[in-house]
PDB file of C-alpha atoms in Angstrom:
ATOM      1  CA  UNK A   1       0.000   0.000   0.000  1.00 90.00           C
ATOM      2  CA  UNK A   2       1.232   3.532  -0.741  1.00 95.00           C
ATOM      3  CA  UNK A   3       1.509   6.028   1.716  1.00 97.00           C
ATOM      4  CA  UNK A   4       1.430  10.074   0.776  1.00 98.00           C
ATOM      5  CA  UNK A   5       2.016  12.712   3.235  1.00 98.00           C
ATOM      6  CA  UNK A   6       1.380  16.265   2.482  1.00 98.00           C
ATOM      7  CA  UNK A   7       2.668  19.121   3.861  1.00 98.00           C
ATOM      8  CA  UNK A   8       3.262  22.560   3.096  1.00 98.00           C
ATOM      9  CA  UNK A   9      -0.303  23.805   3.797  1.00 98.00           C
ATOM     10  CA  UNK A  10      -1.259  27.048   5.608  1.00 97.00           C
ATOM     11  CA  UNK A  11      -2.813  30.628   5.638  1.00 98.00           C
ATOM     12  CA  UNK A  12      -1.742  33.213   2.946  1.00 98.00           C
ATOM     13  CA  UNK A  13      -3.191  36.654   1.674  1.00 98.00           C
ATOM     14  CA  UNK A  14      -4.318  37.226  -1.944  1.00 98.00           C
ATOM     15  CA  UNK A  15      -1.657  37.250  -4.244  1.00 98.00           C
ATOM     16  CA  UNK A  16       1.064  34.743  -2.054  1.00 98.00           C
ATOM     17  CA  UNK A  17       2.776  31.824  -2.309  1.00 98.00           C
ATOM     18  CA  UNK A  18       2.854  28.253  -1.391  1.00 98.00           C
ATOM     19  CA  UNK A  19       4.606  24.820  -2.008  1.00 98.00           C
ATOM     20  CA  UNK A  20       3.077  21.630  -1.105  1.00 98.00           C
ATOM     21  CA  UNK A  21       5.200  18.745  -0.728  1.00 98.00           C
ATOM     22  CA  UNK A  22       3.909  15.230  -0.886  1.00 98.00           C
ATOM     23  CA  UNK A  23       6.644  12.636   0.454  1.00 98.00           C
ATOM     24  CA  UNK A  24       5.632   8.783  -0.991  1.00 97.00           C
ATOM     25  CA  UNK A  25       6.519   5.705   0.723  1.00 96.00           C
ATOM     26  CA  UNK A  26       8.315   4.348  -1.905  1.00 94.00           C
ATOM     27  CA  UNK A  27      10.548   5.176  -5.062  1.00 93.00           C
ATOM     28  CA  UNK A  28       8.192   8.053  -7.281  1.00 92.00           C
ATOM     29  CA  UNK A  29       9.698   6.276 -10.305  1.00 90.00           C
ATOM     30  CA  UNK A  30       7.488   3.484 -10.196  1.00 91.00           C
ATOM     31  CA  UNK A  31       4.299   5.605 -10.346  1.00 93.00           C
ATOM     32  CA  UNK A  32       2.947   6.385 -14.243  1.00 92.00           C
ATOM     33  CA  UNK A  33       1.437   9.541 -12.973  1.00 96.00           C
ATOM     34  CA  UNK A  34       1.204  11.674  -9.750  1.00 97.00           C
ATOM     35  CA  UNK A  35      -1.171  14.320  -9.467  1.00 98.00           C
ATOM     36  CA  UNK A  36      -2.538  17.372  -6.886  1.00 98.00           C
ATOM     37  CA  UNK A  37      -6.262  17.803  -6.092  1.00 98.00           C
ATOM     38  CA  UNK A  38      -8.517  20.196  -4.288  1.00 98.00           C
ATOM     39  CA  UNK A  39     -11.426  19.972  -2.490  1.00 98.00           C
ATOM     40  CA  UNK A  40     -13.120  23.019  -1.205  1.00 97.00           C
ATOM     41  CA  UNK A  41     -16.432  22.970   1.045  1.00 93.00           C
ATOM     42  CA  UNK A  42     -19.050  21.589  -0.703  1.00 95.00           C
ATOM     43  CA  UNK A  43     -17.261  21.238  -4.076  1.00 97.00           C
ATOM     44  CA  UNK A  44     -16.440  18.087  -5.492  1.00 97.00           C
ATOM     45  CA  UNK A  45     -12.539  17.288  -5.660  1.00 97.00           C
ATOM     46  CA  UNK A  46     -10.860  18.562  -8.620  1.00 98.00           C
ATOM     47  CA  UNK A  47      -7.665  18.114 -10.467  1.00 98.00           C
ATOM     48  CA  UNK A  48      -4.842  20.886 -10.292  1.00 98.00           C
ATOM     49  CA  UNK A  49      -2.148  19.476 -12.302  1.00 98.00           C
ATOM     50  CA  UNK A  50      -0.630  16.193 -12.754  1.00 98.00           C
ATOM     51  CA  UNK A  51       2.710  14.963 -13.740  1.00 97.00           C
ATOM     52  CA  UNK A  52       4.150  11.911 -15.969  1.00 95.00           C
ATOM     53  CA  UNK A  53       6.826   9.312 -15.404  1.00 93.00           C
ATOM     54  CA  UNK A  54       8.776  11.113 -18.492  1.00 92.00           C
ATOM     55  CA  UNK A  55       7.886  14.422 -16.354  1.00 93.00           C
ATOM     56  CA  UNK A  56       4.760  16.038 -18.757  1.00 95.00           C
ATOM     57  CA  UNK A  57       2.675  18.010 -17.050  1.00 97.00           C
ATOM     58  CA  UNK A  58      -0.851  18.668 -17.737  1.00 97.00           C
ATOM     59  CA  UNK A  59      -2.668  21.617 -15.708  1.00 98.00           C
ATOM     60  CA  UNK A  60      -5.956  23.023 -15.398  1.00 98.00           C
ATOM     61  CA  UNK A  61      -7.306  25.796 -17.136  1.00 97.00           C
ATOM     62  CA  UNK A  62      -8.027  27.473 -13.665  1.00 97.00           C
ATOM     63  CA  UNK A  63      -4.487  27.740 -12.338  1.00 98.00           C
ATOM     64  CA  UNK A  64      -2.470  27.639 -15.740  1.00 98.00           C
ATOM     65  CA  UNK A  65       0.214  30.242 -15.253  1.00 97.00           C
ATOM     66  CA  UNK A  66       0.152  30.172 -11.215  1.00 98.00           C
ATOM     67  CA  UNK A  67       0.921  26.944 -10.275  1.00 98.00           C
ATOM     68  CA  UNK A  68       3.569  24.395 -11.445  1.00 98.00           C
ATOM     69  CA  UNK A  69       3.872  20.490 -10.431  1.00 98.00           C
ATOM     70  CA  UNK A  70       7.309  19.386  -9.800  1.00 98.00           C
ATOM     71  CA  UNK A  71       8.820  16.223  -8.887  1.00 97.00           C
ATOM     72  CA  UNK A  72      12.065  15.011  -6.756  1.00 96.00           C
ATOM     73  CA  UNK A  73      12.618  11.374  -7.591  1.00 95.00           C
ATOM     74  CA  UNK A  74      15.854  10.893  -5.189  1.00 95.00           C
ATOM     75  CA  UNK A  75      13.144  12.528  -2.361  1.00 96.00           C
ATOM     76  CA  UNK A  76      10.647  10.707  -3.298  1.00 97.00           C
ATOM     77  CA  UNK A  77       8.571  14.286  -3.076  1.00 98.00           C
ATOM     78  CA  UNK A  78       5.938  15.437  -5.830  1.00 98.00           C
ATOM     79  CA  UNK A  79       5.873  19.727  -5.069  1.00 98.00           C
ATOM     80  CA  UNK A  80       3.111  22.290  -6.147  1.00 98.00           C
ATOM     81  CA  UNK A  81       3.962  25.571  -6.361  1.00 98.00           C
ATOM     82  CA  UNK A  82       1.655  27.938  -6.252  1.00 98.00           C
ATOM     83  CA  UNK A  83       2.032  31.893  -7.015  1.00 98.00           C
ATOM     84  CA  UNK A  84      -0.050  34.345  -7.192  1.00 98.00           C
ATOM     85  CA  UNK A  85      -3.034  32.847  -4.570  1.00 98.00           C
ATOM     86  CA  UNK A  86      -6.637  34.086  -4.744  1.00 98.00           C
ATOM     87  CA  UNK A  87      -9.675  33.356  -2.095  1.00 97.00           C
ATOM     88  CA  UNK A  88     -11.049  30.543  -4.503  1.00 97.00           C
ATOM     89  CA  UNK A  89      -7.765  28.759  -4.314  1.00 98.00           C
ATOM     90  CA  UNK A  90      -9.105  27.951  -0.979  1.00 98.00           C
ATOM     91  CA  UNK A  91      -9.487  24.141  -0.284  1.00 98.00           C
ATOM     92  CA  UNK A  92      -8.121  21.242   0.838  1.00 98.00           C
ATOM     93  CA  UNK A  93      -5.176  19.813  -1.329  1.00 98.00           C
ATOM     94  CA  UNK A  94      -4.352  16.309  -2.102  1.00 98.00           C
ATOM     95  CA  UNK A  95      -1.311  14.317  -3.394  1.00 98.00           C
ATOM     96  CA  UNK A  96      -2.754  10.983  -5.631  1.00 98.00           C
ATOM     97  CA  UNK A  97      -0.521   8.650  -7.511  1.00 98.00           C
ATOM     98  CA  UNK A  98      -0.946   5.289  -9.511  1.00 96.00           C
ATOM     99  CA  UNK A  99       1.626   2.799 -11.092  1.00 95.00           C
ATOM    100  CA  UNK A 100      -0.805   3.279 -14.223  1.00 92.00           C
ATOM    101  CA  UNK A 101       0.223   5.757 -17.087  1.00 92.00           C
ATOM    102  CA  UNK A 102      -2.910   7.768 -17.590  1.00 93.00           C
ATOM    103  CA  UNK A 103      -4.381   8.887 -21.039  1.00 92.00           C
ATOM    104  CA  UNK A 104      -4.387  12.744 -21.188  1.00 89.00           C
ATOM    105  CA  UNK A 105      -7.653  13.439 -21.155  1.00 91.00           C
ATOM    106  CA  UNK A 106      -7.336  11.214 -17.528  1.00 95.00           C
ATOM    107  CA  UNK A 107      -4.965  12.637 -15.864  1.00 96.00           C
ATOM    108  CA  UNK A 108      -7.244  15.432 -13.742  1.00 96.00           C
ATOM    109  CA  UNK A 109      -9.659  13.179 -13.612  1.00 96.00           C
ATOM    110  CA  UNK A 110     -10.097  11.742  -9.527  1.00 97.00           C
ATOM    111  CA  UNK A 111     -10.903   7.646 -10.521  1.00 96.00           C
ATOM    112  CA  UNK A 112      -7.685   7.505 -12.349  1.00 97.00           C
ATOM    113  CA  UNK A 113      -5.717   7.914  -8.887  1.00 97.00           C
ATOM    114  CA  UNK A 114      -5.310   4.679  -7.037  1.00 97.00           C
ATOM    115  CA  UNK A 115      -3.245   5.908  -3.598  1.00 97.00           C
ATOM    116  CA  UNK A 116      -3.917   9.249  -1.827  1.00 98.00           C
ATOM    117  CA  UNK A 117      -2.394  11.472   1.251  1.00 98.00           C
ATOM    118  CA  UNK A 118      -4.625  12.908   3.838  1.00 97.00           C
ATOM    119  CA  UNK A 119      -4.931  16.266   1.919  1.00 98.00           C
ATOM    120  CA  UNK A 120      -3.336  19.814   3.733  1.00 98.00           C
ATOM    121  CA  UNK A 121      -5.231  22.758   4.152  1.00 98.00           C
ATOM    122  CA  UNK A 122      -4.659  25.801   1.990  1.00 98.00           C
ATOM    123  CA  UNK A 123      -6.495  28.951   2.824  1.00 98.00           C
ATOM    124  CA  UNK A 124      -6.087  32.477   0.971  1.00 98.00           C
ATOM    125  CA  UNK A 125      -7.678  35.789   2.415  1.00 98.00           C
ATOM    126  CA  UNK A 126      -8.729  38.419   0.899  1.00 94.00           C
TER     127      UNK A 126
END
């Protein structure tokens, strides 16, 4: 069973930064595609971006320019940067992987993920 661990979370004002890190319990190599998700309150869970095993990235439309996935394979850590925050960033934030390679019109999808992390909390004030 995979483990992910998030971290990284926390409170920001409009227009900040963050990085999440997710940590993986074993070698990010293996995995065909690792990916970041939000929830926020009473939303379903979206994809944010997603990254390949050849390092392709696919992002969504809604943070395209702000945020970039990133990946450490000697850490074992998947990263999300994320510039330029605004209140509807708001949400919890969660690190998915799966040994699969996903077709692209997959990868931000939430049923292609097999493993996820307990999510961190991201909140962005006005």
């Amino acid at each position: 069973q995979v483990q992910l661990v998030e971290s990284g979370g926390g409170s920001v004002q409009a227009g900040g930064s963050l990085t999440l890190s997710c940590v993986a319990s074993e070698y990010i190599s293996r995995f065909g595609h690792m990916g970041w998700f939000r929830q926020a309150p009473g939303k379903e869970r979206e994809g944010v971006a997603a990254i390949g095993i050849d390092g392709s990235t696919t992002v969504a439309d809604s943070v395209k320019g702000r945020f970039t996935i990133s990946k450490d394979i000697a850490k074992k850590t998947l990263y999300l940067l994320m510039n330029d925050l605004k209140p509807e960033d708001t949400a919890v934030y969660y690190c998915a992987t799966t040994y699969a390679s996903i077709s692209s019109w997959r990868r931000l999808l939430r049923d292609a993920y097999k493993f996820w992390g307990q999510g961190t909390q991201v909140t962005v004030s006005s």
